PDB file of N, CA and C in Angstrom:
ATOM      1  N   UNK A1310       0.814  -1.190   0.000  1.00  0.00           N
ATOM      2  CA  UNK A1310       0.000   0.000   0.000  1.00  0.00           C
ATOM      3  C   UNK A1310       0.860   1.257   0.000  1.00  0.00           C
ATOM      4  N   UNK A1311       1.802   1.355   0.604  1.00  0.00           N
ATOM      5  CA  UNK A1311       2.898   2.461   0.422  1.00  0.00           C
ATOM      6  C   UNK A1311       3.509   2.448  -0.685  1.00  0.00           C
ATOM      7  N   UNK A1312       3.669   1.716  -1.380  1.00  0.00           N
ATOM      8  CA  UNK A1312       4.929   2.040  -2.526  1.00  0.00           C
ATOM      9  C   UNK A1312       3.585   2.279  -3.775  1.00  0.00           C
ATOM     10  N   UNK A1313       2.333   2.229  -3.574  1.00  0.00           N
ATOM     11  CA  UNK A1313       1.418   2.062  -4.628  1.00  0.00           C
ATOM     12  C   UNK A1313       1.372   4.456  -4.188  1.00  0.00           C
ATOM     13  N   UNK A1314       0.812   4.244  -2.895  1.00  0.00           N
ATOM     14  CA  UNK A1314       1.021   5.898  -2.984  1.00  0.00           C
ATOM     15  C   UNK A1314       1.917   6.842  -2.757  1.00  0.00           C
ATOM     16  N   UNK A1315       3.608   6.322  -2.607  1.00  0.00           N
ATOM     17  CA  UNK A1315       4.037   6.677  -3.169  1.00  0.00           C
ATOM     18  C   UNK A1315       4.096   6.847  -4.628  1.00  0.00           C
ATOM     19  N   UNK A1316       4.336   5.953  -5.358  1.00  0.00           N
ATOM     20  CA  UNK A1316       4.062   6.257  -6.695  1.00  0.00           C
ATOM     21  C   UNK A1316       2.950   7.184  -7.365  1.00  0.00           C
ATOM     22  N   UNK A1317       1.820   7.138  -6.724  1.00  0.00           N
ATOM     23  CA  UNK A1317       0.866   8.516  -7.136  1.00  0.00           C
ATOM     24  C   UNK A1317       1.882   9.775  -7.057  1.00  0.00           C
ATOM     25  N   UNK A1318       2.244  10.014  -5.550  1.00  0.00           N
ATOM     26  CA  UNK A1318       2.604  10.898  -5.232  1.00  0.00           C
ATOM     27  C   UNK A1318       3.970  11.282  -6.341  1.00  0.00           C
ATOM     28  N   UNK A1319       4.818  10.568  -6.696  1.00  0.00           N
ATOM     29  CA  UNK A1319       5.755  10.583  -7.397  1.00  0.00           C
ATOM     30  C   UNK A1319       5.345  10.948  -9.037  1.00  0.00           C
ATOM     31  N   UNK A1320       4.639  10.146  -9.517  1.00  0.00           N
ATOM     32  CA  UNK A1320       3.415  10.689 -10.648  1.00  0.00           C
ATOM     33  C   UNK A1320       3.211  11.858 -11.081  1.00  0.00           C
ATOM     34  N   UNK A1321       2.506  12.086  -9.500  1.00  0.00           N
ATOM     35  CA  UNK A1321       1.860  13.350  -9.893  1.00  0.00           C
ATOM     36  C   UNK A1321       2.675  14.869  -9.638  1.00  0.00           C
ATOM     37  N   UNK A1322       3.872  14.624  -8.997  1.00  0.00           N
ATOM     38  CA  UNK A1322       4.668  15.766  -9.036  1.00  0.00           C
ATOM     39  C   UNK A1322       5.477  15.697 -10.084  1.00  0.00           C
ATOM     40  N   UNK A1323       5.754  14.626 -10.739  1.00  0.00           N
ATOM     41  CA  UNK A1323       5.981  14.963 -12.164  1.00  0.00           C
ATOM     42  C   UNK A1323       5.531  14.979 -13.418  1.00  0.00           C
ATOM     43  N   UNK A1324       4.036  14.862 -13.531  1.00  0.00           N
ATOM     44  CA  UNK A1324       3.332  15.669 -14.124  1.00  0.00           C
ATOM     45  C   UNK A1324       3.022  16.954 -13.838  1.00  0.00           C
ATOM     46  N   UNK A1325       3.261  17.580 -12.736  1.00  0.00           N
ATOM     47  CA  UNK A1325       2.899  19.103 -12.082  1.00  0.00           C
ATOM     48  C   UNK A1325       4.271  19.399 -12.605  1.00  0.00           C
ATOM     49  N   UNK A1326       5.549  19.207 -12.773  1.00  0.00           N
ATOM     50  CA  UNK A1326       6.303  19.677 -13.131  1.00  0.00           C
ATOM     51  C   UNK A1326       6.432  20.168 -14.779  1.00  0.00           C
ATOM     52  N   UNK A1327       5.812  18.787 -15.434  1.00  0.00           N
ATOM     53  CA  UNK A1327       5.779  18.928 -17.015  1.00  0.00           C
ATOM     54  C   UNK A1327       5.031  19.923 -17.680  1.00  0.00           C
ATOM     55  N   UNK A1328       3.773  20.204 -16.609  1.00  0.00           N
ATOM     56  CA  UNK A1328       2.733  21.124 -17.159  1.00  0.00           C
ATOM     57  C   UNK A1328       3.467  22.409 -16.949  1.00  0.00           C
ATOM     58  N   UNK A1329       4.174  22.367 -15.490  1.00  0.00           N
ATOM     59  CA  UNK A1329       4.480  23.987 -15.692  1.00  0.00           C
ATOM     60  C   UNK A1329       5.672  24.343 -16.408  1.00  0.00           C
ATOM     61  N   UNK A1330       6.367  23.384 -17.075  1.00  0.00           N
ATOM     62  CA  UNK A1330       7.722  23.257 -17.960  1.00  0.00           C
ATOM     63  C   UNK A1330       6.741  23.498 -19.182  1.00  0.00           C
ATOM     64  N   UNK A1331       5.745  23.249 -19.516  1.00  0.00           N
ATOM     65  CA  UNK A1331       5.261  23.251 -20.958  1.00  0.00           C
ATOM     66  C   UNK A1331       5.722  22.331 -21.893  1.00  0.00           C
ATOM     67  N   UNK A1332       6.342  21.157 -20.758  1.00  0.00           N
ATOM     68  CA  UNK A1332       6.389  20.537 -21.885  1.00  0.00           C
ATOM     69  C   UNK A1332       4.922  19.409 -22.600  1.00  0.00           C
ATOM     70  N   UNK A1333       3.794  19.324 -21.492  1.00  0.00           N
ATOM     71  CA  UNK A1333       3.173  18.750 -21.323  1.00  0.00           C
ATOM     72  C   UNK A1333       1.899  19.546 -21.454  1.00  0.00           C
ATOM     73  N   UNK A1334       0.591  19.727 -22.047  1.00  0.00           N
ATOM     74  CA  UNK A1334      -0.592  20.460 -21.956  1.00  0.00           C
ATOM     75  C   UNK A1334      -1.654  20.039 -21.089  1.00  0.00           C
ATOM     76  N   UNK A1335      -2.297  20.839 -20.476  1.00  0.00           N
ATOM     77  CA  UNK A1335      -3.192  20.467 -19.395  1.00  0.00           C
ATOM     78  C   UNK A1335      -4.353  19.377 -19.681  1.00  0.00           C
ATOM     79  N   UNK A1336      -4.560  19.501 -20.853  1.00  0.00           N
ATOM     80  CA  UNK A1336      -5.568  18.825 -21.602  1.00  0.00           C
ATOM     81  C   UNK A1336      -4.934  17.047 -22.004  1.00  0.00           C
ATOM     82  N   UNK A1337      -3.969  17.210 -22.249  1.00  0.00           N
ATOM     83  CA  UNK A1337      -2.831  15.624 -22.453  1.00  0.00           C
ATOM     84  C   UNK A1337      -2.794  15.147 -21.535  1.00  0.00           C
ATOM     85  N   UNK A1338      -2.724  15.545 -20.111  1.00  0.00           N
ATOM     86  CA  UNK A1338      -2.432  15.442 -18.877  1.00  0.00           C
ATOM     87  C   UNK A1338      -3.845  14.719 -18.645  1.00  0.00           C
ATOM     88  N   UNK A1339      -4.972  15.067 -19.046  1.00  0.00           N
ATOM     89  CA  UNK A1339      -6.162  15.153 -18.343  1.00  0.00           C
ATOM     90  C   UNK A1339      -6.536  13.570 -19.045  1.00  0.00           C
ATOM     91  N   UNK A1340      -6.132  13.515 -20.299  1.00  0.00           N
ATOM     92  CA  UNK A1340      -6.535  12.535 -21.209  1.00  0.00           C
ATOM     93  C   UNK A1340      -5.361  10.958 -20.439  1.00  0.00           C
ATOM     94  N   UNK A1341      -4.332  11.737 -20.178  1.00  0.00           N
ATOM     95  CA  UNK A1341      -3.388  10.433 -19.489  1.00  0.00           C
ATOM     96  C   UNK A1341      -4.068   9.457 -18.222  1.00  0.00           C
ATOM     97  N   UNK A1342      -5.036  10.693 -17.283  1.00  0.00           N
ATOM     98  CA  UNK A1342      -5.202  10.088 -16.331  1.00  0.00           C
ATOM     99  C   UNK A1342      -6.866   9.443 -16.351  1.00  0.00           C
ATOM    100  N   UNK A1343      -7.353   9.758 -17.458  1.00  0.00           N
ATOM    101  CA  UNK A1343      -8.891   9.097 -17.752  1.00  0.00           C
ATOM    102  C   UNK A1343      -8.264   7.761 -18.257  1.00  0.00           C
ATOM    103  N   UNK A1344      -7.394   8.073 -19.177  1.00  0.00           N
ATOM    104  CA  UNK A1344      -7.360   6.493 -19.854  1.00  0.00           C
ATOM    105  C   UNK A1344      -6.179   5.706 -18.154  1.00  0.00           C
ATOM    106  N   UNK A1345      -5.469   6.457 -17.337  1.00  0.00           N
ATOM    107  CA  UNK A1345      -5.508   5.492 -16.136  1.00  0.00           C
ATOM    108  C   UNK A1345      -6.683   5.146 -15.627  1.00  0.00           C
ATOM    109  N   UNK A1346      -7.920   5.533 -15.225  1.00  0.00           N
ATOM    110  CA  UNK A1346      -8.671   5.083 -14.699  1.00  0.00           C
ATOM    111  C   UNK A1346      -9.710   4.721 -15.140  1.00  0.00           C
ATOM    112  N   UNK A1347      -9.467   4.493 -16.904  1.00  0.00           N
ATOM    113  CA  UNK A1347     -10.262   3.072 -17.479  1.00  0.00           C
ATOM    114  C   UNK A1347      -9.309   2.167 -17.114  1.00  0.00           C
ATOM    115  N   UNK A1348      -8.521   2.228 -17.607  1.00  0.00           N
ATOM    116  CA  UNK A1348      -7.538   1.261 -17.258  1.00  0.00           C
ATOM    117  C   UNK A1348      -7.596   0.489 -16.212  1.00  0.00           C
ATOM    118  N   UNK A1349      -7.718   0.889 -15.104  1.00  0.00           N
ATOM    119  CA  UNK A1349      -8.060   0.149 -13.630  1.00  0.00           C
ATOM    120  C   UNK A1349      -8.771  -0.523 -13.546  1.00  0.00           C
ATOM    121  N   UNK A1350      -9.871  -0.144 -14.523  1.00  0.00           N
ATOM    122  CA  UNK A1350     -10.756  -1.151 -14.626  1.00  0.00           C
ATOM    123  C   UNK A1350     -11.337  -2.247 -15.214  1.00  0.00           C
ATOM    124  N   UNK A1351     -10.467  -2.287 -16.106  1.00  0.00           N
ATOM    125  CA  UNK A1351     -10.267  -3.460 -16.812  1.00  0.00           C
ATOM    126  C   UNK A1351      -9.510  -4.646 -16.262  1.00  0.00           C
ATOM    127  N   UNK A1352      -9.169  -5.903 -17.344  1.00  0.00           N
ATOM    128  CA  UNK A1352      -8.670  -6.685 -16.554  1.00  0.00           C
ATOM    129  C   UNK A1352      -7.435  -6.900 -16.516  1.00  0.00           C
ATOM    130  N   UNK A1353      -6.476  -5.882 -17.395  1.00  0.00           N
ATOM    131  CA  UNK A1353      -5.273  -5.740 -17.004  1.00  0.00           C
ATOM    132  C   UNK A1353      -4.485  -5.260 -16.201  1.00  0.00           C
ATOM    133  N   UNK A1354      -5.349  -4.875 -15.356  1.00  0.00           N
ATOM    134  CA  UNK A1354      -5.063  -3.903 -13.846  1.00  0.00           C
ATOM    135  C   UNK A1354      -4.319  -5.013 -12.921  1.00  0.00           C
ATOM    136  N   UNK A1355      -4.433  -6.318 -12.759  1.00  0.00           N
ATOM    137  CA  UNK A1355      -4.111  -7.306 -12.197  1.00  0.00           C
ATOM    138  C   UNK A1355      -2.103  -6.957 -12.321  1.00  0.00           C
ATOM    139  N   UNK A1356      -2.688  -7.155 -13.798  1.00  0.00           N
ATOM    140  CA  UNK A1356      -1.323  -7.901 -14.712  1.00  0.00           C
ATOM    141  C   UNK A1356      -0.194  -6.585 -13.824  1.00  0.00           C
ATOM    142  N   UNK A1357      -0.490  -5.403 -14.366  1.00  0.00           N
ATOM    143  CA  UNK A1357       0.093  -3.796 -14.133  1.00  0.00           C
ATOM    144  C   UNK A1357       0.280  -3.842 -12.958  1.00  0.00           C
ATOM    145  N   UNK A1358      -0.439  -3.898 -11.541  1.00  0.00           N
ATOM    146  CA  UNK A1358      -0.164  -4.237 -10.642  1.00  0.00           C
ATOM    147  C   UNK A1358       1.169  -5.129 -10.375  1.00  0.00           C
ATOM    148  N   UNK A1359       0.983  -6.168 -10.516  1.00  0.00           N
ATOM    149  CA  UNK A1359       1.842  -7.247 -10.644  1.00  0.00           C
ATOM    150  C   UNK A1359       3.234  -6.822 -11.515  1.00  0.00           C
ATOM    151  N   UNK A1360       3.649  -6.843 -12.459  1.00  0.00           N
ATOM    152  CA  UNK A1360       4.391  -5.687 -13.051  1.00  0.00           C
ATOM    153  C   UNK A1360       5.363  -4.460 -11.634  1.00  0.00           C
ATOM    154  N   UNK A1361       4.529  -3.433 -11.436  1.00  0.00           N
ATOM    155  CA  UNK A1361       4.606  -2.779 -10.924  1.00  0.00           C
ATOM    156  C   UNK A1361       5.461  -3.348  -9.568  1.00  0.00           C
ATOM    157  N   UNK A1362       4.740  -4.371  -9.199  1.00  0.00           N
ATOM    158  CA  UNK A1362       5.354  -4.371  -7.823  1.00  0.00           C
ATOM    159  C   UNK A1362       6.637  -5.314  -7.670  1.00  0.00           C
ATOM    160  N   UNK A1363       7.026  -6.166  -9.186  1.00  0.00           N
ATOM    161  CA  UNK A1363       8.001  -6.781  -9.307  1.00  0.00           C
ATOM    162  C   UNK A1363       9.217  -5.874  -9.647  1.00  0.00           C
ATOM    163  N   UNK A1364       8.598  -5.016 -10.522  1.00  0.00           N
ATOM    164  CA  UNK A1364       9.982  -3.549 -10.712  1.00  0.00           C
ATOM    165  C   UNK A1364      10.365  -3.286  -9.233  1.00  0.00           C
ATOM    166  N   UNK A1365       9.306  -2.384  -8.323  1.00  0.00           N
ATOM    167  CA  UNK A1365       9.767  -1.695  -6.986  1.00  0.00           C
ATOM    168  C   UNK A1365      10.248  -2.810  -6.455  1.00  0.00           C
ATOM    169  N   UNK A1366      10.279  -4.427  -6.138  1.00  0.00           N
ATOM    170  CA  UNK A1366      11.374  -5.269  -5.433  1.00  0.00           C
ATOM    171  C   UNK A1366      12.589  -5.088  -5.852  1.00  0.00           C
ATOM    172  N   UNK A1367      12.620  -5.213  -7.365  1.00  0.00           N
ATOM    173  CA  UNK A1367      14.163  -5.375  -7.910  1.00  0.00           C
ATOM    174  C   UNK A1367      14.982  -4.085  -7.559  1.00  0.00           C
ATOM    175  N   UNK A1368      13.900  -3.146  -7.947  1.00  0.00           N
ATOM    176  CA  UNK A1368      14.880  -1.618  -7.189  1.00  0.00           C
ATOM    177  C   UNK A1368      15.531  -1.565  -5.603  1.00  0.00           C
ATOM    178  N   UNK A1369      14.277  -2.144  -4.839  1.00  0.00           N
ATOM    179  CA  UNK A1369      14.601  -1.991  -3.384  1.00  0.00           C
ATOM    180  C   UNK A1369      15.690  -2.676  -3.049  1.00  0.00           C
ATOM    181  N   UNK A1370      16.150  -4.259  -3.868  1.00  0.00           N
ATOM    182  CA  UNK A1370      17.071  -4.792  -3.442  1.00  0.00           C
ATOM    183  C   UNK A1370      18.332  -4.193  -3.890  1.00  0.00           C
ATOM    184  N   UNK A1371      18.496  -3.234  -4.730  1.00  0.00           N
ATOM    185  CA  UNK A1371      19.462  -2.604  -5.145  1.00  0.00           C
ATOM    186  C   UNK A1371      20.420  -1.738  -4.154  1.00  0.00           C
TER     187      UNK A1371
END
């Protein structure tokens, strides 16, 4: 549960960074995080999960 909000948190300050760099438009931004939260809801959310939490082990053991 921590390394899942960390990662929001990590996310989302670097998308707050991109928008105000310009490199990123508010509207792209907006479209990234709808298609995350279709995404969730489908049934590859498992898989991504899973994914996800095999990367943050291999890092931690680093």
């Amino acid at each position: 549960m921590a390394v899942s909000i960390s990662a929001v948190v990590l996310l989302g300050i670097v998308v707050f960074v991109l928008i105000r760099g310009g490199y990123v438009r508010i509207s792209h931004a907006l479209a990234c995080a709808l298609l995350g939260f279709f995404l969730a809801s489908t049934g590859a959310a498992p898989t991504i999960t899973s994914a996800i939490s095999t990367v943050t082990g291999w890092i931690s053991s680093i």
